[in-house]
Short mmCIF file of C-alpha atoms in Angstrom, two decimals:
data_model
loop_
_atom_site.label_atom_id
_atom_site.label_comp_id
_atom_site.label_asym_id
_atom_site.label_seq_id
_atom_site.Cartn_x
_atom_site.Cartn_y
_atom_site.Cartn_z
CA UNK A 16 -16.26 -59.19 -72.32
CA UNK A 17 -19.81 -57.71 -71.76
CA UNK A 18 -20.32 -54.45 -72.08
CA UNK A 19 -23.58 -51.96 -71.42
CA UNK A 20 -24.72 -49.51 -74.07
CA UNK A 21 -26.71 -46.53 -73.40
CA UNK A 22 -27.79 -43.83 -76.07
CA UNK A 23 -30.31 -41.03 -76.33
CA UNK A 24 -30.36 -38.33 -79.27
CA UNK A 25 -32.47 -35.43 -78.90
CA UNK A 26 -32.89 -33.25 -82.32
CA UNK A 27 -35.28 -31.49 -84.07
CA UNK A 28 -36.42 -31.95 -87.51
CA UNK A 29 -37.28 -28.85 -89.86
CA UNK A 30 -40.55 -28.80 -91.45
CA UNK A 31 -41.26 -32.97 -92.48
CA UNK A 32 -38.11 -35.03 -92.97
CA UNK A 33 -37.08 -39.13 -93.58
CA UNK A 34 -34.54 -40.24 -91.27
CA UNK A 35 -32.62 -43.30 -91.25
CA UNK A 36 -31.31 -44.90 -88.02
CA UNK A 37 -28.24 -47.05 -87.34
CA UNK A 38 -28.11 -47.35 -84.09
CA UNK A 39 -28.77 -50.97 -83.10
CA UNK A 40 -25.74 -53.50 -82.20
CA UNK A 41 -25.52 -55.96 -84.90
CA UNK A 42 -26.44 -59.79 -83.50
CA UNK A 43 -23.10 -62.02 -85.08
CA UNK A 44 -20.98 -64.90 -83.83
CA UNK A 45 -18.65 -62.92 -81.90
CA UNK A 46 -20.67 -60.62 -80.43
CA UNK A 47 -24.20 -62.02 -78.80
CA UNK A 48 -27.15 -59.42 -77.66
CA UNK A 49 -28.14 -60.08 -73.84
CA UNK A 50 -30.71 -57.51 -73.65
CA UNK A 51 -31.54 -54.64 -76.28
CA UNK A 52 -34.18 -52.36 -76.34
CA UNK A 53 -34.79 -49.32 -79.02
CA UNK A 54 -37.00 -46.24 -78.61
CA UNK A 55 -38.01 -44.18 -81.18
CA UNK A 56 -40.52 -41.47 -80.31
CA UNK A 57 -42.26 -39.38 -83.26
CA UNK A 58 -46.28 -39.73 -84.82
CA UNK A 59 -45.45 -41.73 -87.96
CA UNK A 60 -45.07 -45.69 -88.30
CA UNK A 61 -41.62 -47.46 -87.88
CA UNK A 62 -39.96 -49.58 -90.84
CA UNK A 63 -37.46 -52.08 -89.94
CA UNK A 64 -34.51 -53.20 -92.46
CA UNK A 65 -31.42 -54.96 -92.73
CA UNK A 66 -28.36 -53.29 -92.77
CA UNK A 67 -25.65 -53.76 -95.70
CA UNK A 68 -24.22 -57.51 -95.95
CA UNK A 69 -26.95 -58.46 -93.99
CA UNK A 70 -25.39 -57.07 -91.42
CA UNK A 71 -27.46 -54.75 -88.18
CA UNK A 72 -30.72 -53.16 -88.70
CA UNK A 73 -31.80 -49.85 -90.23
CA UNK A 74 -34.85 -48.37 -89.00
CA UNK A 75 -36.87 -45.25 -91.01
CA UNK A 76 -38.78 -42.91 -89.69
CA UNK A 77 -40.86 -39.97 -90.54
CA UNK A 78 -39.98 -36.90 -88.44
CA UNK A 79 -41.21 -33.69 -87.84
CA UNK A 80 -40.18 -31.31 -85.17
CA UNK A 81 -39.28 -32.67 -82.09
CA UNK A 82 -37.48 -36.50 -82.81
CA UNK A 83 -36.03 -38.48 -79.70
CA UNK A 84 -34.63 -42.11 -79.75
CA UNK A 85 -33.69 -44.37 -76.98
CA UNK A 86 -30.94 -47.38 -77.19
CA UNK A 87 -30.09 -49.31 -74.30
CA UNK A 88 -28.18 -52.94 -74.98
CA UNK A 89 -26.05 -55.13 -73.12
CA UNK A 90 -23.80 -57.49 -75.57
CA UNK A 91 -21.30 -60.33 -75.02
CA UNK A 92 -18.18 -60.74 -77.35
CA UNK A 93 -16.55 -63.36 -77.79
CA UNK A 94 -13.41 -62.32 -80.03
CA UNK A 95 -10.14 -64.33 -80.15
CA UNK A 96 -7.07 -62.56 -80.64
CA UNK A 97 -5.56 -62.82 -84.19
CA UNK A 98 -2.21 -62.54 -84.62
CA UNK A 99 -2.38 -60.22 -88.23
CA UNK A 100 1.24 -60.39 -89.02
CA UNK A 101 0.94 -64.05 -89.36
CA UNK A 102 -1.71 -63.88 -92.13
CA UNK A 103 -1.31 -64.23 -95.66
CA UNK A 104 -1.95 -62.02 -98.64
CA UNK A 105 -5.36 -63.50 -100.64
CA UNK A 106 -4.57 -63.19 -104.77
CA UNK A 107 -7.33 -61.07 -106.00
CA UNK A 108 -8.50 -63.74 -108.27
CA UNK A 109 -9.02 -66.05 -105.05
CA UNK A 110 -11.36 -63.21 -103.00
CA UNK A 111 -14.95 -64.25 -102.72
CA UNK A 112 -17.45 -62.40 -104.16
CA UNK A 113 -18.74 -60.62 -101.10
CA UNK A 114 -14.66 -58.85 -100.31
CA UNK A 115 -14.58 -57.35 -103.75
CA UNK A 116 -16.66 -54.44 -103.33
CA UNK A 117 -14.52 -53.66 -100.69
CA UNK A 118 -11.43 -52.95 -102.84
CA UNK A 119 -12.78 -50.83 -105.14
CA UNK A 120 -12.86 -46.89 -104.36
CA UNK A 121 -15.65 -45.23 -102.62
CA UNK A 122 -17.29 -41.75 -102.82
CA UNK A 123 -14.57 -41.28 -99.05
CA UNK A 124 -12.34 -43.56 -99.54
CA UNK A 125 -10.33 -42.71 -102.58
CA UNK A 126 -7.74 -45.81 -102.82
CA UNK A 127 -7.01 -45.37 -106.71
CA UNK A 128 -5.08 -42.41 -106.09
CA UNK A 129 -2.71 -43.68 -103.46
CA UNK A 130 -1.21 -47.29 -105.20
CA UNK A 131 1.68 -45.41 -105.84
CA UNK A 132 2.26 -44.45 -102.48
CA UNK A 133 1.67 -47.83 -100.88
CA UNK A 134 4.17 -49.33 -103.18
CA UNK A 135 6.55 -46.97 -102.64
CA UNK A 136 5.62 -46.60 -98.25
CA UNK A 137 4.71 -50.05 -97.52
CA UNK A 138 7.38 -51.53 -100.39
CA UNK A 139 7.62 -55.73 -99.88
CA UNK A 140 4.72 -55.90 -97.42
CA UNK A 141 1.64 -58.15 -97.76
CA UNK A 142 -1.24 -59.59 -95.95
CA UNK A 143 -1.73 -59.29 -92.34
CA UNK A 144 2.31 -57.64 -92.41
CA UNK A 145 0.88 -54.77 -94.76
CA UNK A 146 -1.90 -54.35 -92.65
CA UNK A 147 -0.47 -53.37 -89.56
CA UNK A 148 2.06 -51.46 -91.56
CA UNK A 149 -0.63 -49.40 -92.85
CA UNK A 150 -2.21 -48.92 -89.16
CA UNK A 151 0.26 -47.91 -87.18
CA UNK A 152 1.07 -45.34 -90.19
CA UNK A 153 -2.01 -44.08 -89.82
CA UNK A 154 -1.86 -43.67 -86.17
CA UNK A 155 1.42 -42.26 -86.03
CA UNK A 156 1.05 -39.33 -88.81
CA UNK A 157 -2.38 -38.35 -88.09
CA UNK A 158 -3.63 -36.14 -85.25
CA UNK A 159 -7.06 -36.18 -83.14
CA UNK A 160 -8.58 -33.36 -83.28
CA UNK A 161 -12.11 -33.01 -82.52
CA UNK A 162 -14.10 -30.81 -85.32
CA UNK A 163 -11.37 -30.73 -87.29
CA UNK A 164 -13.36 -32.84 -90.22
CA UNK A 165 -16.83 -32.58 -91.25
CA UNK A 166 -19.57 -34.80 -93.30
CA UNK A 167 -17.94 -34.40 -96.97
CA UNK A 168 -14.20 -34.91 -95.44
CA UNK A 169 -12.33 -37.80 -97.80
CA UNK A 170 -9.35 -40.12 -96.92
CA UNK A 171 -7.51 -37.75 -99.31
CA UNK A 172 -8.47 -34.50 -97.72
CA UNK A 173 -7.26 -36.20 -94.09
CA UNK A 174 -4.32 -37.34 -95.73
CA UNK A 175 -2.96 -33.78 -96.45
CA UNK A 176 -4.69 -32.94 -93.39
CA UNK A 177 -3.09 -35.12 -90.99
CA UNK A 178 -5.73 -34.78 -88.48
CA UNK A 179 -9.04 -36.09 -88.32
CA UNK A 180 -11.31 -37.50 -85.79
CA UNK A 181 -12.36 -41.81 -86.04
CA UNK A 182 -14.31 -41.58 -88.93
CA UNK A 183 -11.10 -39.94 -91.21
CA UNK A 184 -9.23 -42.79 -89.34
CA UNK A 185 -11.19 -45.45 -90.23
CA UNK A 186 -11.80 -43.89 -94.22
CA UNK A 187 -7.83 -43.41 -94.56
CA UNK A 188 -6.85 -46.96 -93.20
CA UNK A 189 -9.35 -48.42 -95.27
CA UNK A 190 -8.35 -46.12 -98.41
CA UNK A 191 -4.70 -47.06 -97.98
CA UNK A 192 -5.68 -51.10 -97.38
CA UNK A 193 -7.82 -51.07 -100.94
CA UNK A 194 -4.64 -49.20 -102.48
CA UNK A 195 -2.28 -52.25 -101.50
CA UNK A 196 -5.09 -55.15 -102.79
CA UNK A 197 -6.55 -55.77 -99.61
CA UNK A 198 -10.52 -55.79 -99.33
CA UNK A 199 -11.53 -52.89 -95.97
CA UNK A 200 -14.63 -51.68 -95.33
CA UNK A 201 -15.83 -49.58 -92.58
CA UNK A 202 -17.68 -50.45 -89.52
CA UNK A 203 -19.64 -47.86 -87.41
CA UNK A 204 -19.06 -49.49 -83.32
CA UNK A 205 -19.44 -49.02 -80.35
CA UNK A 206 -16.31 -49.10 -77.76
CA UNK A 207 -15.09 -48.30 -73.83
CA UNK A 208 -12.39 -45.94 -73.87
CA UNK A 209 -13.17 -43.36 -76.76
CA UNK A 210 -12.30 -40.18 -75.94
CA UNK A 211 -14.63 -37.85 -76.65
CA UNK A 212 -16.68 -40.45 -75.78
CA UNK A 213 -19.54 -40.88 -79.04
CA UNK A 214 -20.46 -43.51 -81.78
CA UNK A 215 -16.90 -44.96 -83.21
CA UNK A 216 -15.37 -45.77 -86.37
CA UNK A 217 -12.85 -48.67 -87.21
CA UNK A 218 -11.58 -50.66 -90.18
CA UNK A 219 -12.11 -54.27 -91.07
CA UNK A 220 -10.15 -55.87 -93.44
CA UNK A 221 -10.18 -58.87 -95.09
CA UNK A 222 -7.19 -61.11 -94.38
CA UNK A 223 -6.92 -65.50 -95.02
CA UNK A 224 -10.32 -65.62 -95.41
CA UNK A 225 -12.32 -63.73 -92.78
CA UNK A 226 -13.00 -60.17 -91.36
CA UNK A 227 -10.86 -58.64 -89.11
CA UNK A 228 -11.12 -55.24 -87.09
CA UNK A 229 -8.80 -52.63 -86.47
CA UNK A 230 -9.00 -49.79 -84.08
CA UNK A 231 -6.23 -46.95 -86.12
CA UNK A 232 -6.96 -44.56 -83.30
CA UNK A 233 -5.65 -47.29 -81.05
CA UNK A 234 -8.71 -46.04 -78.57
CA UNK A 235 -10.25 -49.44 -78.33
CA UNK A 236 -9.39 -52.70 -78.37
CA UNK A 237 -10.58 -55.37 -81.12
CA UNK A 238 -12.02 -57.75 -78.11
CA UNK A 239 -14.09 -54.39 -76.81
CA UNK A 240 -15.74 -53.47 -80.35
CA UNK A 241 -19.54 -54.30 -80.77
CA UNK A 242 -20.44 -53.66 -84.63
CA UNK A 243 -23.21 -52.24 -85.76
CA UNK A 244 -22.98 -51.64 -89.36
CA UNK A 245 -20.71 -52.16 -91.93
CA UNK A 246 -20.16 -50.56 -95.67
CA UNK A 247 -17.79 -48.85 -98.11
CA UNK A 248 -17.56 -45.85 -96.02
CA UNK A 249 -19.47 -43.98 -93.72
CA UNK A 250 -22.23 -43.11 -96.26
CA UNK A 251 -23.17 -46.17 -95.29
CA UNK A 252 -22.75 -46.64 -91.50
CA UNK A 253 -23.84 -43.61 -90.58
CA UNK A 254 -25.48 -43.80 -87.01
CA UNK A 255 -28.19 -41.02 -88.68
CA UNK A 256 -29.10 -40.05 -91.70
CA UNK A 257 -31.85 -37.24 -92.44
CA UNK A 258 -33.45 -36.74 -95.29
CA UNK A 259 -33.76 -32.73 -94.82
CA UNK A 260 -32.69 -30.56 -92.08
CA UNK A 261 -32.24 -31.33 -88.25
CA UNK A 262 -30.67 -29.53 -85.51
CA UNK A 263 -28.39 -31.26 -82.63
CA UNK A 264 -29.77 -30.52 -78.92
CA UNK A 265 -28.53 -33.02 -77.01
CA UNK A 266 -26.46 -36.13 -77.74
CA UNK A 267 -25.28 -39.09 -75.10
CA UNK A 268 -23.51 -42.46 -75.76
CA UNK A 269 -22.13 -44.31 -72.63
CA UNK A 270 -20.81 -47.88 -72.73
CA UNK A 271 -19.21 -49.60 -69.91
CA UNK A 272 -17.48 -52.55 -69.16
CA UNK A 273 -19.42 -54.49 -67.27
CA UNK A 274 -16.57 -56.21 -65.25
CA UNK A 275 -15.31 -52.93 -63.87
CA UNK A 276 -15.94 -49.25 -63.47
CA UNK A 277 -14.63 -47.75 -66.65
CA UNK A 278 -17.24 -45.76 -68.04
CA UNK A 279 -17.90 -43.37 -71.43
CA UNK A 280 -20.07 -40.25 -70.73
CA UNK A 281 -21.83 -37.66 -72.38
CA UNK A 282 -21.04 -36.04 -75.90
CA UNK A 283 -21.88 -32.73 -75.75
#
Protein backbone atom coordinates (compact mmCIF):
# COMPACT_ATOMS: atom_id res chain seq x y z
CA UNK A 1 0.00 0.00 0.00
CA UNK A 2 1.38 3.53 -0.89
CA UNK A 3 -0.29 6.24 0.01
CA UNK A 4 0.21 10.30 -0.70
CA UNK A 5 0.17 12.79 2.15
CA UNK A 6 -0.55 16.35 1.77
CA UNK A 7 -0.79 18.98 4.71
CA UNK A 8 -0.77 22.74 5.09
CA UNK A 9 -1.65 24.65 8.46
CA UNK A 10 -2.16 28.22 8.34
CA UNK A 11 -2.32 30.00 12.00
CA UNK A 12 -1.27 32.87 13.61
CA UNK A 13 0.80 33.22 16.59
CA UNK A 14 0.05 36.00 19.35
CA UNK A 15 2.77 38.22 20.28
CA UNK A 16 6.27 35.64 20.25
CA UNK A 17 5.52 31.96 20.87
CA UNK A 18 7.63 28.26 20.76
CA UNK A 19 5.91 25.77 18.79
CA UNK A 20 6.54 22.23 18.48
CA UNK A 21 5.75 20.26 15.29
CA UNK A 22 4.79 16.61 14.75
CA UNK A 23 3.98 16.39 11.59
CA UNK A 24 6.52 14.24 9.75
CA UNK A 25 5.77 10.35 8.92
CA UNK A 26 7.97 8.33 11.02
CA UNK A 27 10.72 6.20 8.69
CA UNK A 28 10.25 2.25 10.35
CA UNK A 29 10.28 -1.27 8.94
CA UNK A 30 6.81 -1.36 7.95
CA UNK A 31 6.32 1.74 6.65
CA UNK A 32 9.27 3.18 4.13
CA UNK A 33 9.33 7.12 3.04
CA UNK A 34 9.38 7.43 -0.96
CA UNK A 35 9.47 11.07 -1.07
CA UNK A 36 8.94 13.65 1.91
CA UNK A 37 9.34 17.12 1.96
CA UNK A 38 8.55 19.68 5.07
CA UNK A 39 7.99 23.44 4.91
CA UNK A 40 8.08 25.56 7.63
CA UNK A 41 7.85 29.28 6.90
CA UNK A 42 8.54 31.91 9.85
CA UNK A 43 12.05 34.35 10.52
CA UNK A 44 13.65 32.24 13.26
CA UNK A 45 16.05 29.08 12.81
CA UNK A 46 14.65 25.44 12.68
CA UNK A 47 15.69 22.67 15.38
CA UNK A 48 15.30 19.17 14.45
CA UNK A 49 14.65 16.26 17.18
CA UNK A 50 13.69 12.86 17.64
CA UNK A 51 10.45 11.99 18.60
CA UNK A 52 9.68 9.71 21.83
CA UNK A 53 11.17 5.99 21.53
CA UNK A 54 13.17 7.22 18.94
CA UNK A 55 10.44 7.25 17.06
CA UNK A 56 9.48 10.44 14.06
CA UNK A 57 10.89 13.81 14.29
CA UNK A 58 9.94 16.92 16.26
CA UNK A 59 10.77 20.12 14.83
CA UNK A 60 10.75 23.72 17.04
CA UNK A 61 10.20 26.77 15.92
CA UNK A 62 9.99 30.31 16.97
CA UNK A 63 6.79 32.01 15.77
CA UNK A 64 5.39 35.21 15.65
CA UNK A 65 2.38 36.32 13.79
CA UNK A 66 1.75 34.80 10.72
CA UNK A 67 3.18 30.76 10.92
CA UNK A 68 2.56 28.41 7.79
CA UNK A 69 3.95 24.80 7.32
CA UNK A 70 3.98 22.60 4.36
CA UNK A 71 4.05 18.51 4.44
CA UNK A 72 3.89 16.60 1.42
CA UNK A 73 5.09 12.64 1.66
CA UNK A 74 4.50 9.63 -0.20
CA UNK A 75 5.12 6.30 2.07
CA UNK A 76 5.06 2.54 1.40
CA UNK A 77 3.77 0.04 4.13
CA UNK A 78 4.45 -3.00 4.30
CA UNK A 79 2.19 -4.45 7.26
CA UNK A 80 1.22 -8.15 7.56
CA UNK A 81 -1.95 -8.98 8.98
CA UNK A 82 -1.85 -10.30 12.60
CA UNK A 83 -4.28 -12.40 13.71
CA UNK A 84 -4.65 -10.70 17.63
CA UNK A 85 -6.87 -13.31 19.02
CA UNK A 86 -4.18 -15.79 18.52
CA UNK A 87 -1.64 -13.93 20.72
CA UNK A 88 -0.71 -14.56 24.10
CA UNK A 89 -0.86 -12.60 27.31
CA UNK A 90 3.08 -11.40 28.28
CA UNK A 91 3.48 -11.84 32.45
CA UNK A 92 4.40 -8.44 33.56
CA UNK A 93 7.60 -9.66 34.95
CA UNK A 94 8.56 -10.89 31.28
CA UNK A 95 7.79 -7.16 29.48
CA UNK A 96 10.92 -5.46 28.32
CA UNK A 97 11.89 -2.44 29.63
CA UNK A 98 10.78 -0.17 26.83
CA UNK A 99 6.52 -1.64 27.21
CA UNK A 100 6.46 -0.71 30.85
CA UNK A 101 5.92 2.85 30.68
CA UNK A 102 3.16 2.04 28.70
CA UNK A 103 1.13 0.38 31.50
CA UNK A 104 1.35 2.78 33.91
CA UNK A 105 -1.37 5.73 33.98
CA UNK A 106 -0.98 8.89 32.14
CA UNK A 107 -2.03 12.55 32.77
CA UNK A 108 -5.31 11.15 29.76
CA UNK A 109 -5.27 7.94 30.16
CA UNK A 110 -6.39 7.10 33.63
CA UNK A 111 -6.13 3.07 33.69
CA UNK A 112 -5.84 2.77 37.65
CA UNK A 113 -9.29 3.63 38.04
CA UNK A 114 -10.88 1.16 35.69
CA UNK A 115 -9.10 -2.55 36.88
CA UNK A 116 -12.18 -3.17 38.43
CA UNK A 117 -14.16 -2.77 35.51
CA UNK A 118 -12.00 -4.78 33.15
CA UNK A 119 -12.14 -7.65 35.50
CA UNK A 120 -15.51 -7.54 35.93
CA UNK A 121 -16.33 -6.51 31.63
CA UNK A 122 -13.65 -8.38 30.02
CA UNK A 123 -13.76 -11.37 32.96
CA UNK A 124 -11.35 -14.59 31.62
CA UNK A 125 -9.88 -12.65 28.69
CA UNK A 126 -6.15 -12.20 27.96
CA UNK A 127 -3.69 -11.23 25.38
CA UNK A 128 -4.56 -10.58 21.89
CA UNK A 129 -8.46 -12.13 23.06
CA UNK A 130 -8.65 -9.13 25.66
CA UNK A 131 -7.56 -6.87 23.21
CA UNK A 132 -10.07 -7.04 20.72
CA UNK A 133 -12.54 -7.43 23.51
CA UNK A 134 -11.62 -4.12 24.69
CA UNK A 135 -11.85 -2.59 20.96
CA UNK A 136 -14.81 -3.49 19.73
CA UNK A 137 -16.21 -2.25 23.32
CA UNK A 138 -14.96 0.78 22.65
CA UNK A 139 -16.36 1.09 19.27
CA UNK A 140 -19.63 -0.13 20.05
CA UNK A 141 -20.49 2.18 23.27
CA UNK A 142 -18.90 5.27 22.15
CA UNK A 143 -20.26 7.81 19.66
CA UNK A 144 -18.41 10.19 16.99
CA UNK A 145 -19.13 13.29 17.44
CA UNK A 146 -17.09 15.97 16.12
CA UNK A 147 -16.32 18.85 18.91
CA UNK A 148 -17.74 16.99 21.32
CA UNK A 149 -14.14 16.73 23.31
CA UNK A 150 -11.57 19.25 23.71
CA UNK A 151 -7.61 19.45 24.69
CA UNK A 152 -7.99 18.53 28.60
CA UNK A 153 -10.73 15.65 27.73
CA UNK A 154 -9.51 12.18 29.72
CA UNK A 155 -10.35 8.48 28.93
CA UNK A 156 -12.52 8.88 32.08
CA UNK A 157 -14.40 11.96 31.06
CA UNK A 158 -15.17 10.00 27.44
CA UNK A 159 -16.04 7.11 29.33
CA UNK A 160 -19.12 8.75 31.03
CA UNK A 161 -19.30 10.63 27.95
CA UNK A 162 -19.69 8.02 25.48
CA UNK A 163 -18.75 10.15 22.66
CA UNK A 164 -15.61 11.45 21.61
CA UNK A 165 -13.80 12.05 18.45
CA UNK A 166 -10.20 9.62 17.58
CA UNK A 167 -8.15 11.04 20.04
CA UNK A 168 -10.85 9.98 23.17
CA UNK A 169 -10.84 6.67 21.12
CA UNK A 170 -7.48 6.05 21.04
CA UNK A 171 -6.93 7.49 25.09
CA UNK A 172 -9.95 5.11 26.26
CA UNK A 173 -8.72 1.90 24.38
CA UNK A 174 -5.42 2.48 25.59
CA UNK A 175 -6.74 3.38 29.28
CA UNK A 176 -8.82 0.21 29.34
CA UNK A 177 -5.67 -2.04 27.73
CA UNK A 178 -3.18 -0.67 30.75
CA UNK A 179 -6.20 -1.52 33.22
CA UNK A 180 -6.16 -5.33 32.07
CA UNK A 181 -1.94 -5.56 32.17
CA UNK A 182 -1.39 -4.92 28.71
CA UNK A 183 1.34 -2.22 27.70
CA UNK A 184 -0.78 0.69 24.90
CA UNK A 185 0.44 3.71 23.97
CA UNK A 186 -0.85 6.13 21.56
CA UNK A 187 0.17 6.86 18.09
CA UNK A 188 -0.74 10.14 16.25
CA UNK A 189 -1.24 8.68 12.09
CA UNK A 190 -2.11 9.36 9.27
CA UNK A 191 -5.00 7.24 7.35
CA UNK A 192 -7.49 7.11 3.98
CA UNK A 193 -10.91 6.98 5.03
CA UNK A 194 -11.22 9.31 8.20
CA UNK A 195 -14.14 11.06 8.25
CA UNK A 196 -13.80 14.33 9.00
CA UNK A 197 -10.92 13.86 7.22
CA UNK A 198 -7.70 15.41 9.73
CA UNK A 199 -4.57 14.04 11.63
CA UNK A 200 -5.74 10.51 13.35
CA UNK A 201 -5.40 8.78 16.49
CA UNK A 202 -5.06 4.92 17.16
CA UNK A 203 -3.82 2.52 19.82
CA UNK A 204 -0.85 0.22 19.80
CA UNK A 205 -0.53 -2.35 22.10
CA UNK A 206 1.90 -4.57 23.04
CA UNK A 207 1.05 -8.23 22.44
CA UNK A 208 3.90 -11.64 22.17
CA UNK A 209 6.48 -9.41 21.88
CA UNK A 210 5.93 -6.59 19.39
CA UNK A 211 3.70 -3.49 18.65
CA UNK A 212 0.55 -3.77 17.22
CA UNK A 213 -2.04 -1.05 15.96
CA UNK A 214 -5.55 -0.72 16.36
CA UNK A 215 -7.92 1.56 14.63
CA UNK A 216 -11.15 1.67 17.71
CA UNK A 217 -12.98 4.01 15.38
CA UNK A 218 -12.77 1.18 12.88
CA UNK A 219 -12.12 4.26 10.20
CA UNK A 220 -8.89 2.83 8.95
CA UNK A 221 -7.37 -0.14 8.46
CA UNK A 222 -4.02 -1.35 10.31
CA UNK A 223 -2.30 -2.01 6.65
CA UNK A 224 -3.39 1.90 5.73
CA UNK A 225 -1.83 3.59 9.01
CA UNK A 226 1.51 5.57 8.53
CA UNK A 227 2.81 6.54 12.20
CA UNK A 228 4.17 9.44 13.07
CA UNK A 229 4.62 9.61 16.70
CA UNK A 230 4.09 7.61 19.47
CA UNK A 231 3.71 8.29 23.50
CA UNK A 232 1.62 7.85 26.64
CA UNK A 233 -1.08 9.94 25.33
CA UNK A 234 -1.60 12.68 23.16
CA UNK A 235 0.50 15.12 25.26
CA UNK A 236 2.88 13.56 23.50
CA UNK A 237 1.82 13.04 19.85
CA UNK A 238 0.36 16.02 19.41
CA UNK A 239 0.63 17.11 15.64
CA UNK A 240 1.21 20.94 17.33
CA UNK A 241 2.08 22.18 20.26
CA UNK A 242 2.40 26.09 21.05
CA UNK A 243 4.00 27.46 23.59
CA UNK A 244 1.48 30.62 23.94
CA UNK A 245 -1.46 31.55 21.98
CA UNK A 246 -2.35 30.79 18.22
CA UNK A 247 -5.40 31.10 16.27
CA UNK A 248 -6.70 28.37 13.57
CA UNK A 249 -7.25 29.96 9.90
CA UNK A 250 -7.04 27.34 7.77
CA UNK A 251 -6.27 23.64 8.19
CA UNK A 252 -5.92 20.75 5.25
CA UNK A 253 -4.80 17.07 5.50
CA UNK A 254 -5.45 14.86 2.37
CA UNK A 255 -4.03 11.35 1.94
CA UNK A 256 -4.83 9.08 -0.82
CA UNK A 257 -4.35 5.77 -1.84
CA UNK A 258 -2.25 5.74 -4.44
CA UNK A 259 -3.71 2.59 -6.20
CA UNK A 260 -7.13 4.17 -6.60
CA UNK A 261 -9.19 7.29 -6.31
CA UNK A 262 -10.18 7.40 -2.70
CA UNK A 263 -9.25 10.60 -1.44
CA UNK A 264 -9.38 12.69 2.20
CA UNK A 265 -10.07 16.47 1.78
CA UNK A 266 -10.05 19.51 3.59
CA UNK A 267 -10.67 20.06 7.47
CA UNK A 268 -12.28 23.05 7.87
Amino acid sequence: MRLSIDVMLDYFVDDTAEVLLQIEVAAMGDQRLEQQDLRIYCDNPLRAMAGEEGIGQRTWARASGSFQAEYRAIVAIDRAFVDLSALPATAMGDLPAEAIPYLLPSRYCESDHFEGFVQSEFAGLEGGALAIAIGEWVRGNLTYASGSSSGVTTAMMTFADRRGVCRDYAHLLVTLARAGGIPARCVSAYAPGVDPPDFHAVAELWLAGGWHLIDATGMAKCGEIARVAVGRDATDIAFMTVFGTATMYRQVVKVTRLDDTSRNGDAD
